[in-house]
């Protein structure tokens, strides 16, 4: 079924009688409502079904075929209102944090993602392959979203953020994650040091990335790999805070062969996670052959 055309739209792309948006968004929007954009982000939100989905706006030209048309059909089959609008009106409906991004023909209005407790995340900690990613002081939503994408792709079981310094998982982080936040459980904790104590009490080894750590990532002992892990990453420039560093069981550094001394935190997270995944897979293959 084709999307409904917004008959109330004016020549300037706004519904008649609508006020221009200020910095606080559009009047009448419910608090906590997110406007997600981008094909990957919208597709994963529709597929995962972990949040309340309210309505979908689509570019009237893009809705005629391809991925956008397919997502319109899926949304309509789920009972969501689907409305076709002019391209400039679609941009006007973007969340303020995403105004500079290309909506790729879609804006999905949805509720916030549910946030599990740390205790709920730890329900799977009995598995030797269990892995959480923990962020200390990473404040940029783009970085948090990119890390969520890496963590989900690497098969991590969840992401842990400190509630004081971490950004909300809003449209900017969701877009940067390419929809990975729709699948990856993300918990917020009031005190990260205490949360690390709780992880250790549950049997997790805490592996912390530190630039000056004497042990290379490539030299992580086998005993660390034979059990649940928490991979701890700090903010760019600042690294891990002192109180957090004291909770690290095994500090590791990424060997750097070039002239630059560090990596972007999302890139560093990818290096650490996938090296640990590779080592665990090699260990499992070796155990199976014996």
PDB file of C-alpha atoms in Angstrom:
ATOM      1  CA  UNK A   1       0.000   0.000   0.000  1.00  0.00           C
ATOM      2  CA  UNK A   2       1.517   3.396  -0.960  1.00  0.00           C
ATOM      3  CA  UNK A   3       2.252   5.825   1.869  1.00  0.00           C
ATOM      4  CA  UNK A   4      -0.343   8.478   2.636  1.00  0.00           C
ATOM      5  CA  UNK A   5       0.472  11.930   1.259  1.00  0.00           C
ATOM      6  CA  UNK A   6       0.553  14.706   3.849  1.00  0.00           C
ATOM      7  CA  UNK A   7      -2.181  16.933   2.451  1.00  0.00           C
ATOM      8  CA  UNK A   8      -1.632  19.579   5.124  1.00  0.00           C
ATOM      9  CA  UNK A   9       1.901  20.390   4.022  1.00  0.00           C
ATOM     10  CA  UNK A  10       2.478  23.938   2.847  1.00  0.00           C
ATOM     11  CA  UNK A  11       4.641  25.071  -0.056  1.00  0.00           C
ATOM     12  CA  UNK A  12       7.433  25.582   2.460  1.00  0.00           C
ATOM     13  CA  UNK A  13       7.309  21.956   3.599  1.00  0.00           C
ATOM     14  CA  UNK A  14       5.644  22.523   7.002  1.00  0.00           C
ATOM     15  CA  UNK A  15       2.112  21.499   7.937  1.00  0.00           C
ATOM     16  CA  UNK A  16      -0.202  24.513   7.858  1.00  0.00           C
ATOM     17  CA  UNK A  17      -0.381  26.174  11.223  1.00  0.00           C
ATOM     18  CA  UNK A  18       2.741  24.430  12.540  1.00  0.00           C
ATOM     19  CA  UNK A  19       5.271  26.525  14.408  1.00  0.00           C
ATOM     20  CA  UNK A  20       8.879  26.613  13.362  1.00  0.00           C
ATOM     21  CA  UNK A  21      11.089  24.453  15.508  1.00  0.00           C
ATOM     22  CA  UNK A  22      13.218  26.100  18.108  1.00  0.00           C
ATOM     23  CA  UNK A  23      16.205  24.489  19.710  1.00  0.00           C
ATOM     24  CA  UNK A  24      13.943  22.487  21.982  1.00  0.00           C
ATOM     25  CA  UNK A  25      12.221  20.667  19.099  1.00  0.00           C
ATOM     26  CA  UNK A  26       8.611  20.786  17.981  1.00  0.00           C
ATOM     27  CA  UNK A  27       5.841  21.821  20.359  1.00  0.00           C
ATOM     28  CA  UNK A  28       3.603  18.941  21.333  1.00  0.00           C
ATOM     29  CA  UNK A  29       6.299  16.244  21.067  1.00  0.00           C
ATOM     30  CA  UNK A  30       6.214  13.781  23.939  1.00  0.00           C
ATOM     31  CA  UNK A  31       9.317  13.840  26.131  1.00  0.00           C
ATOM     32  CA  UNK A  32      11.669  10.975  25.372  1.00  0.00           C
ATOM     33  CA  UNK A  33      10.440  10.574  21.807  1.00  0.00           C
ATOM     34  CA  UNK A  34      13.218   9.987  19.279  1.00  0.00           C
ATOM     35  CA  UNK A  35      13.235  10.643  15.555  1.00  0.00           C
ATOM     36  CA  UNK A  36      15.475   8.094  13.883  1.00  0.00           C
ATOM     37  CA  UNK A  37      16.722   8.485  10.330  1.00  0.00           C
ATOM     38  CA  UNK A  38      18.715   6.529   7.793  1.00  0.00           C
ATOM     39  CA  UNK A  39      17.899   3.243   6.097  1.00  0.00           C
ATOM     40  CA  UNK A  40      20.003   1.026   8.392  1.00  0.00           C
ATOM     41  CA  UNK A  41      18.844   2.725  11.581  1.00  0.00           C
ATOM     42  CA  UNK A  42      15.149   2.570  10.661  1.00  0.00           C
ATOM     43  CA  UNK A  43      15.356  -0.988   9.329  1.00  0.00           C
ATOM     44  CA  UNK A  44      16.929  -2.328  12.529  1.00  0.00           C
ATOM     45  CA  UNK A  45      14.397  -0.499  14.704  1.00  0.00           C
ATOM     46  CA  UNK A  46      11.558  -2.119  12.748  1.00  0.00           C
ATOM     47  CA  UNK A  47      13.166  -5.563  12.828  1.00  0.00           C
ATOM     48  CA  UNK A  48      14.250  -5.582  16.476  1.00  0.00           C
ATOM     49  CA  UNK A  49      10.950  -4.313  17.878  1.00  0.00           C
ATOM     50  CA  UNK A  50      12.504  -3.389  21.235  1.00  0.00           C
ATOM     51  CA  UNK A  51      11.051   0.110  21.399  1.00  0.00           C
ATOM     52  CA  UNK A  52       7.647   1.696  20.884  1.00  0.00           C
ATOM     53  CA  UNK A  53       7.213   2.648  17.222  1.00  0.00           C
ATOM     54  CA  UNK A  54       4.879   5.553  16.490  1.00  0.00           C
ATOM     55  CA  UNK A  55       4.963   6.674  12.857  1.00  0.00           C
ATOM     56  CA  UNK A  56       7.103   6.798   9.730  1.00  0.00           C
ATOM     57  CA  UNK A  57       7.612   9.754   7.406  1.00  0.00           C
ATOM     58  CA  UNK A  58       9.092   9.103   3.974  1.00  0.00           C
ATOM     59  CA  UNK A  59      10.356  11.185   1.098  1.00  0.00           C
ATOM     60  CA  UNK A  60       7.580  11.017  -1.500  1.00  0.00           C
ATOM     61  CA  UNK A  61      10.122  10.492  -4.296  1.00  0.00           C
ATOM     62  CA  UNK A  62      12.235   7.866  -2.486  1.00  0.00           C
ATOM     63  CA  UNK A  63       9.109   5.915  -1.481  1.00  0.00           C
ATOM     64  CA  UNK A  64       8.512   4.860  -5.070  1.00  0.00           C
ATOM     65  CA  UNK A  65      11.005   1.999  -4.990  1.00  0.00           C
ATOM     66  CA  UNK A  66      14.078   0.356  -3.517  1.00  0.00           C
ATOM     67  CA  UNK A  67      14.891   0.000   0.175  1.00  0.00           C
ATOM     68  CA  UNK A  68      12.669   2.905   1.226  1.00  0.00           C
ATOM     69  CA  UNK A  69       9.590   1.403  -0.427  1.00  0.00           C
ATOM     70  CA  UNK A  70      10.317  -1.981   1.167  1.00  0.00           C
ATOM     71  CA  UNK A  71      10.588  -0.398   4.619  1.00  0.00           C
ATOM     72  CA  UNK A  72       7.343   1.508   4.021  1.00  0.00           C
ATOM     73  CA  UNK A  73       5.602  -1.787   3.298  1.00  0.00           C
ATOM     74  CA  UNK A  74       7.051  -3.385   6.426  1.00  0.00           C
ATOM     75  CA  UNK A  75       6.008  -0.440   8.601  1.00  0.00           C
ATOM     76  CA  UNK A  76       2.487  -0.421   7.148  1.00  0.00           C
ATOM     77  CA  UNK A  77       2.193  -4.177   7.735  1.00  0.00           C
ATOM     78  CA  UNK A  78       3.105  -3.529  11.380  1.00  0.00           C
ATOM     79  CA  UNK A  79       0.257  -1.027  11.638  1.00  0.00           C
ATOM     80  CA  UNK A  80       2.390   2.119  11.692  1.00  0.00           C
ATOM     81  CA  UNK A  81       1.079   5.301  10.051  1.00  0.00           C
ATOM     82  CA  UNK A  82       3.261   5.960   6.985  1.00  0.00           C
ATOM     83  CA  UNK A  83       3.137   9.462   5.518  1.00  0.00           C
ATOM     84  CA  UNK A  84       4.841  10.711   2.340  1.00  0.00           C
ATOM     85  CA  UNK A  85       6.199  14.260   2.537  1.00  0.00           C
ATOM     86  CA  UNK A  86       8.372  16.558   0.447  1.00  0.00           C
ATOM     87  CA  UNK A  87      12.136  16.233   0.906  1.00  0.00           C
ATOM     88  CA  UNK A  88      12.538  19.560   2.720  1.00  0.00           C
ATOM     89  CA  UNK A  89       9.701  18.694   5.087  1.00  0.00           C
ATOM     90  CA  UNK A  90      11.374  15.372   5.872  1.00  0.00           C
ATOM     91  CA  UNK A  91      14.586  17.181   6.852  1.00  0.00           C
ATOM     92  CA  UNK A  92      12.553  19.532   9.062  1.00  0.00           C
ATOM     93  CA  UNK A  93      11.259  16.506  10.963  1.00  0.00           C
ATOM     94  CA  UNK A  94      14.740  15.298  11.888  1.00  0.00           C
ATOM     95  CA  UNK A  95      15.849  15.393  15.503  1.00  0.00           C
ATOM     96  CA  UNK A  96      17.896  18.590  16.130  1.00  0.00           C
ATOM     97  CA  UNK A  97      20.980  16.461  16.851  1.00  0.00           C
ATOM     98  CA  UNK A  98      20.764  14.934  13.371  1.00  0.00           C
ATOM     99  CA  UNK A  99      19.922  17.995  11.252  1.00  0.00           C
ATOM    100  CA  UNK A 100      23.206  17.830   9.337  1.00  0.00           C
ATOM    101  CA  UNK A 101      22.769  14.201   8.332  1.00  0.00           C
ATOM    102  CA  UNK A 102      21.033  12.850   5.240  1.00  0.00           C
ATOM    103  CA  UNK A 103      17.776  11.138   6.326  1.00  0.00           C
ATOM    104  CA  UNK A 104      18.064   8.802   3.305  1.00  0.00           C
ATOM    105  CA  UNK A 105      14.339   9.181   2.678  1.00  0.00           C
ATOM    106  CA  UNK A 106      13.086   8.066   6.116  1.00  0.00           C
ATOM    107  CA  UNK A 107      12.322   9.478   9.570  1.00  0.00           C
ATOM    108  CA  UNK A 108      10.891   7.104  12.172  1.00  0.00           C
ATOM    109  CA  UNK A 109       9.301   8.494  15.331  1.00  0.00           C
ATOM    110  CA  UNK A 110       9.799   6.088  18.227  1.00  0.00           C
ATOM    111  CA  UNK A 111      10.076   5.823  21.977  1.00  0.00           C
ATOM    112  CA  UNK A 112      13.379   5.358  23.813  1.00  0.00           C
ATOM    113  CA  UNK A 113      15.140   2.025  24.023  1.00  0.00           C
ATOM    114  CA  UNK A 114      14.609  -0.016  27.186  1.00  0.00           C
ATOM    115  CA  UNK A 115      17.652  -0.021  29.472  1.00  0.00           C
ATOM    116  CA  UNK A 116      18.347  -3.259  31.340  1.00  0.00           C
ATOM    117  CA  UNK A 117      19.954  -3.223  34.764  1.00  0.00           C
ATOM    118  CA  UNK A 118      23.497  -4.456  35.244  1.00  0.00           C
ATOM    119  CA  UNK A 119      22.067  -7.451  37.085  1.00  0.00           C
ATOM    120  CA  UNK A 120      19.979  -8.319  34.034  1.00  0.00           C
ATOM    121  CA  UNK A 121      23.038  -8.099  31.782  1.00  0.00           C
ATOM    122  CA  UNK A 122      24.907 -10.457  34.088  1.00  0.00           C
ATOM    123  CA  UNK A 123      22.300 -13.203  33.794  1.00  0.00           C
ATOM    124  CA  UNK A 124      24.367 -14.758  30.986  1.00  0.00           C
ATOM    125  CA  UNK A 125      27.725 -14.385  32.740  1.00  0.00           C
ATOM    126  CA  UNK A 126      28.068 -18.111  33.444  1.00  0.00           C
ATOM    127  CA  UNK A 127      29.133 -18.654  29.819  1.00  0.00           C
ATOM    128  CA  UNK A 128      32.893 -18.681  29.171  1.00  0.00           C
ATOM    129  CA  UNK A 129      32.288 -16.652  25.991  1.00  0.00           C
ATOM    130  CA  UNK A 130      30.363 -13.901  27.804  1.00  0.00           C
ATOM    131  CA  UNK A 131      31.689 -10.403  27.091  1.00  0.00           C
ATOM    132  CA  UNK A 132      30.659  -6.886  28.076  1.00  0.00           C
ATOM    133  CA  UNK A 133      32.107  -3.600  26.841  1.00  0.00           C
ATOM    134  CA  UNK A 134      32.433  -0.923  29.534  1.00  0.00           C
ATOM    135  CA  UNK A 135      33.041   2.755  28.698  1.00  0.00           C
ATOM    136  CA  UNK A 136      34.640   5.243  31.076  1.00  0.00           C
ATOM    137  CA  UNK A 137      34.101   8.885  30.186  1.00  0.00           C
ATOM    138  CA  UNK A 138      33.276   8.461  26.484  1.00  0.00           C
ATOM    139  CA  UNK A 139      30.946  11.423  26.013  1.00  0.00           C
ATOM    140  CA  UNK A 140      30.576  11.840  22.233  1.00  0.00           C
ATOM    141  CA  UNK A 141      27.349  10.151  21.031  1.00  0.00           C
ATOM    142  CA  UNK A 142      28.990   9.433  17.674  1.00  0.00           C
ATOM    143  CA  UNK A 143      31.755   7.484  19.415  1.00  0.00           C
ATOM    144  CA  UNK A 144      29.302   5.657  21.670  1.00  0.00           C
ATOM    145  CA  UNK A 145      27.221   4.709  18.624  1.00  0.00           C
ATOM    146  CA  UNK A 146      30.276   3.543  16.684  1.00  0.00           C
ATOM    147  CA  UNK A 147      31.417   1.467  19.682  1.00  0.00           C
ATOM    148  CA  UNK A 148      27.951  -0.079  19.971  1.00  0.00           C
ATOM    149  CA  UNK A 149      28.203  -1.065  16.307  1.00  0.00           C
ATOM    150  CA  UNK A 150      31.601  -2.686  16.906  1.00  0.00           C
ATOM    151  CA  UNK A 151      30.426  -4.448  20.072  1.00  0.00           C
ATOM    152  CA  UNK A 152      27.308  -5.871  18.423  1.00  0.00           C
ATOM    153  CA  UNK A 153      29.286  -7.019  15.378  1.00  0.00           C
ATOM    154  CA  UNK A 154      31.854  -8.740  17.614  1.00  0.00           C
ATOM    155  CA  UNK A 155      29.121 -10.615  19.469  1.00  0.00           C
ATOM    156  CA  UNK A 156      29.385  -8.749  22.778  1.00  0.00           C
ATOM    157  CA  UNK A 157      26.563  -9.388  25.231  1.00  0.00           C
ATOM    158  CA  UNK A 158      26.070  -5.776  26.254  1.00  0.00           C
ATOM    159  CA  UNK A 159      27.441  -2.283  26.770  1.00  0.00           C
ATOM    160  CA  UNK A 160      27.834  -0.598  30.165  1.00  0.00           C
ATOM    161  CA  UNK A 161      27.878   3.204  30.525  1.00  0.00           C
ATOM    162  CA  UNK A 162      28.318   5.485  33.513  1.00  0.00           C
ATOM    163  CA  UNK A 163      25.152   7.550  33.940  1.00  0.00           C
ATOM    164  CA  UNK A 164      26.945  10.787  34.864  1.00  0.00           C
ATOM    165  CA  UNK A 165      29.193  11.270  31.860  1.00  0.00           C
ATOM    166  CA  UNK A 166      27.808   9.140  29.041  1.00  0.00           C
ATOM    167  CA  UNK A 167      25.441  10.671  26.463  1.00  0.00           C
ATOM    168  CA  UNK A 168      21.879   9.424  25.973  1.00  0.00           C
ATOM    169  CA  UNK A 169      21.335   6.754  23.345  1.00  0.00           C
ATOM    170  CA  UNK A 170      19.397   9.139  21.137  1.00  0.00           C
ATOM    171  CA  UNK A 171      19.116   9.610  17.367  1.00  0.00           C
ATOM    172  CA  UNK A 172      22.779  10.639  16.913  1.00  0.00           C
ATOM    173  CA  UNK A 173      24.147   7.547  18.665  1.00  0.00           C
ATOM    174  CA  UNK A 174      21.573   5.309  16.968  1.00  0.00           C
ATOM    175  CA  UNK A 175      22.528   6.643  13.524  1.00  0.00           C
ATOM    176  CA  UNK A 176      26.261   6.252  14.235  1.00  0.00           C
ATOM    177  CA  UNK A 177      25.628   2.659  15.287  1.00  0.00           C
ATOM    178  CA  UNK A 178      23.859   1.877  11.974  1.00  0.00           C
ATOM    179  CA  UNK A 179      21.040   0.429  14.055  1.00  0.00           C
ATOM    180  CA  UNK A 180      23.234  -1.779  16.279  1.00  0.00           C
ATOM    181  CA  UNK A 181      21.799  -0.161  19.429  1.00  0.00           C
ATOM    182  CA  UNK A 182      18.456  -1.769  18.557  1.00  0.00           C
ATOM    183  CA  UNK A 183      19.974  -5.191  19.268  1.00  0.00           C
ATOM    184  CA  UNK A 184      22.698  -4.549  21.859  1.00  0.00           C
ATOM    185  CA  UNK A 185      21.528  -4.307  25.496  1.00  0.00           C
ATOM    186  CA  UNK A 186      22.891  -1.094  27.054  1.00  0.00           C
ATOM    187  CA  UNK A 187      22.921  -0.573  30.819  1.00  0.00           C
ATOM    188  CA  UNK A 188      23.665   2.625  32.743  1.00  0.00           C
ATOM    189  CA  UNK A 189      25.210   2.526  36.193  1.00  0.00           C
ATOM    190  CA  UNK A 190      25.452   5.361  38.746  1.00  0.00           C
ATOM    191  CA  UNK A 191      28.999   4.457  39.817  1.00  0.00           C
ATOM    192  CA  UNK A 192      31.327   2.790  37.322  1.00  0.00           C
ATOM    193  CA  UNK A 193      33.926   1.712  39.892  1.00  0.00           C
ATOM    194  CA  UNK A 194      31.297  -0.112  41.928  1.00  0.00           C
ATOM    195  CA  UNK A 195      29.901  -1.638  38.755  1.00  0.00           C
ATOM    196  CA  UNK A 196      33.346  -3.042  37.957  1.00  0.00           C
ATOM    197  CA  UNK A 197      33.507  -4.498  41.461  1.00  0.00           C
ATOM    198  CA  UNK A 198      30.157  -6.143  40.740  1.00  0.00           C
ATOM    199  CA  UNK A 199      31.417  -7.554  37.439  1.00  0.00           C
ATOM    200  CA  UNK A 200      34.471  -9.019  39.133  1.00  0.00           C
ATOM    201  CA  UNK A 201      32.314 -10.521  41.875  1.00  0.00           C
ATOM    202  CA  UNK A 202      30.279 -12.194  39.121  1.00  0.00           C
ATOM    203  CA  UNK A 203      33.453 -13.828  37.786  1.00  0.00           C
ATOM    204  CA  UNK A 204      34.394 -11.474  34.932  1.00  0.00           C
ATOM    205  CA  UNK A 205      38.011 -10.607  34.184  1.00  0.00           C
ATOM    206  CA  UNK A 206      38.371  -6.855  33.541  1.00  0.00           C
ATOM    207  CA  UNK A 207      40.698  -6.166  30.597  1.00  0.00           C
ATOM    208  CA  UNK A 208      41.480  -2.449  30.359  1.00  0.00           C
ATOM    209  CA  UNK A 209      43.040  -0.701  27.370  1.00  0.00           C
ATOM    210  CA  UNK A 210      45.797   1.696  28.485  1.00  0.00           C
ATOM    211  CA  UNK A 211      48.371   3.401  26.269  1.00  0.00           C
ATOM    212  CA  UNK A 212      51.230   2.826  28.726  1.00  0.00           C
ATOM    213  CA  UNK A 213      50.333  -0.739  29.747  1.00  0.00           C
ATOM    214  CA  UNK A 214      53.443  -2.970  29.620  1.00  0.00           C
ATOM    215  CA  UNK A 215      51.530  -5.994  28.283  1.00  0.00           C
ATOM    216  CA  UNK A 216      50.604  -6.048  24.606  1.00  0.00           C
ATOM    217  CA  UNK A 217      47.069  -6.916  23.573  1.00  0.00           C
ATOM    218  CA  UNK A 218      48.625  -9.757  21.585  1.00  0.00           C
ATOM    219  CA  UNK A 219      50.064 -11.264  24.781  1.00  0.00           C
ATOM    220  CA  UNK A 220      46.886 -11.651  26.851  1.00  0.00           C
ATOM    221  CA  UNK A 221      47.326 -14.843  28.923  1.00  0.00           C
ATOM    222  CA  UNK A 222      45.209 -17.871  28.080  1.00  0.00           C
ATOM    223  CA  UNK A 223      43.712 -17.917  31.579  1.00  0.00           C
ATOM    224  CA  UNK A 224      42.094 -14.524  30.888  1.00  0.00           C
ATOM    225  CA  UNK A 225      40.480 -15.873  27.727  1.00  0.00           C
ATOM    226  CA  UNK A 226      38.994 -18.883  29.518  1.00  0.00           C
ATOM    227  CA  UNK A 227      36.117 -17.090  31.155  1.00  0.00           C
ATOM    228  CA  UNK A 228      33.718 -14.142  30.927  1.00  0.00           C
ATOM    229  CA  UNK A 229      35.303 -10.776  30.130  1.00  0.00           C
ATOM    230  CA  UNK A 230      34.664  -7.072  30.587  1.00  0.00           C
ATOM    231  CA  UNK A 231      36.555  -4.931  28.065  1.00  0.00           C
ATOM    232  CA  UNK A 232      37.120  -1.482  29.568  1.00  0.00           C
ATOM    233  CA  UNK A 233      37.794   1.520  27.317  1.00  0.00           C
ATOM    234  CA  UNK A 234      38.503   5.101  28.369  1.00  0.00           C
ATOM    235  CA  UNK A 235      37.960   8.495  26.792  1.00  0.00           C
ATOM    236  CA  UNK A 236      40.330   9.767  24.117  1.00  0.00           C
ATOM    237  CA  UNK A 237      43.100  11.892  25.612  1.00  0.00           C
ATOM    238  CA  UNK A 238      42.078  11.245  29.227  1.00  0.00           C
ATOM    239  CA  UNK A 239      42.120   7.455  29.273  1.00  0.00           C
ATOM    240  CA  UNK A 240      40.828   5.578  32.299  1.00  0.00           C
ATOM    241  CA  UNK A 241      40.285   7.462  35.550  1.00  0.00           C
ATOM    242  CA  UNK A 242      42.482   6.500  38.494  1.00  0.00           C
ATOM    243  CA  UNK A 243      39.689   4.889  40.508  1.00  0.00           C
ATOM    244  CA  UNK A 244      38.633   2.877  37.479  1.00  0.00           C
ATOM    245  CA  UNK A 245      42.210   1.836  36.658  1.00  0.00           C
ATOM    246  CA  UNK A 246      42.526   0.203  40.064  1.00  0.00           C
ATOM    247  CA  UNK A 247      39.767  -2.244  39.112  1.00  0.00           C
ATOM    248  CA  UNK A 248      41.564  -3.500  36.004  1.00  0.00           C
ATOM    249  CA  UNK A 249      42.716  -7.118  36.279  1.00  0.00           C
ATOM    250  CA  UNK A 250      44.771  -7.067  33.120  1.00  0.00           C
ATOM    251  CA  UNK A 251      45.853  -3.759  31.506  1.00  0.00           C
ATOM    252  CA  UNK A 252      46.815  -4.062  27.848  1.00  0.00           C
ATOM    253  CA  UNK A 253      48.166  -1.730  25.193  1.00  0.00           C
ATOM    254  CA  UNK A 254      47.683  -1.817  21.437  1.00  0.00           C
ATOM    255  CA  UNK A 255      51.070  -2.101  19.672  1.00  0.00           C
ATOM    256  CA  UNK A 256      51.587   0.970  17.475  1.00  0.00           C
ATOM    257  CA  UNK A 257      54.096   0.640  14.635  1.00  0.00           C
ATOM    258  CA  UNK A 258      53.614   4.082  13.087  1.00  0.00           C
ATOM    259  CA  UNK A 259      54.262   7.654  14.206  1.00  0.00           C
ATOM    260  CA  UNK A 260      50.874   8.397  15.799  1.00  0.00           C
ATOM    261  CA  UNK A 261      50.538   7.404  19.429  1.00  0.00           C
ATOM    262  CA  UNK A 262      46.885   6.459  19.709  1.00  0.00           C
ATOM    263  CA  UNK A 263      43.676   5.506  17.920  1.00  0.00           C
ATOM    264  CA  UNK A 264      40.144   6.835  17.977  1.00  0.00           C
ATOM    265  CA  UNK A 265      38.327   5.116  20.862  1.00  0.00           C
ATOM    266  CA  UNK A 266      35.889   3.328  18.546  1.00  0.00           C
ATOM    267  CA  UNK A 267      38.754   2.044  16.396  1.00  0.00           C
ATOM    268  CA  UNK A 268      40.696   0.986  19.489  1.00  0.00           C
ATOM    269  CA  UNK A 269      37.641  -0.861  20.782  1.00  0.00           C
ATOM    270  CA  UNK A 270      37.363  -2.715  17.480  1.00  0.00           C
ATOM    271  CA  UNK A 271      41.027  -3.756  17.616  1.00  0.00           C
ATOM    272  CA  UNK A 272      40.777  -5.006  21.208  1.00  0.00           C
ATOM    273  CA  UNK A 273      37.442  -6.794  20.812  1.00  0.00           C
ATOM    274  CA  UNK A 274      38.195  -8.585  17.578  1.00  0.00           C
ATOM    275  CA  UNK A 275      41.640  -9.667  18.778  1.00  0.00           C
ATOM    276  CA  UNK A 276      40.040 -11.206  21.856  1.00  0.00           C
ATOM    277  CA  UNK A 277      37.354 -12.819  19.673  1.00  0.00           C
ATOM    278  CA  UNK A 278      40.071 -14.217  17.391  1.00  0.00           C
ATOM    279  CA  UNK A 279      42.063 -15.599  20.332  1.00  0.00           C
ATOM    280  CA  UNK A 280      38.969 -17.177  21.865  1.00  0.00           C
ATOM    281  CA  UNK A 281      37.995 -18.767  18.543  1.00  0.00           C
ATOM    282  CA  UNK A 282      41.510 -20.175  18.107  1.00  0.00           C
ATOM    283  CA  UNK A 283      41.427 -21.549  21.649  1.00  0.00           C
ATOM    284  CA  UNK A 284      38.037 -23.176  21.059  1.00  0.00           C
ATOM    285  CA  UNK A 285      39.256 -24.727  17.802  1.00  0.00           C
ATOM    286  CA  UNK A 286      42.321 -26.075  19.583  1.00  0.00           C
ATOM    287  CA  UNK A 287      40.240 -27.535  22.403  1.00  0.00           C
ATOM    288  CA  UNK A 288      37.903 -29.204  19.899  1.00  0.00           C
ATOM    289  CA  UNK A 289      40.781 -30.857  18.033  1.00  0.00           C
ATOM    290  CA  UNK A 290      42.206 -32.463  21.154  1.00  0.00           C
TER     291      UNK A 290
END
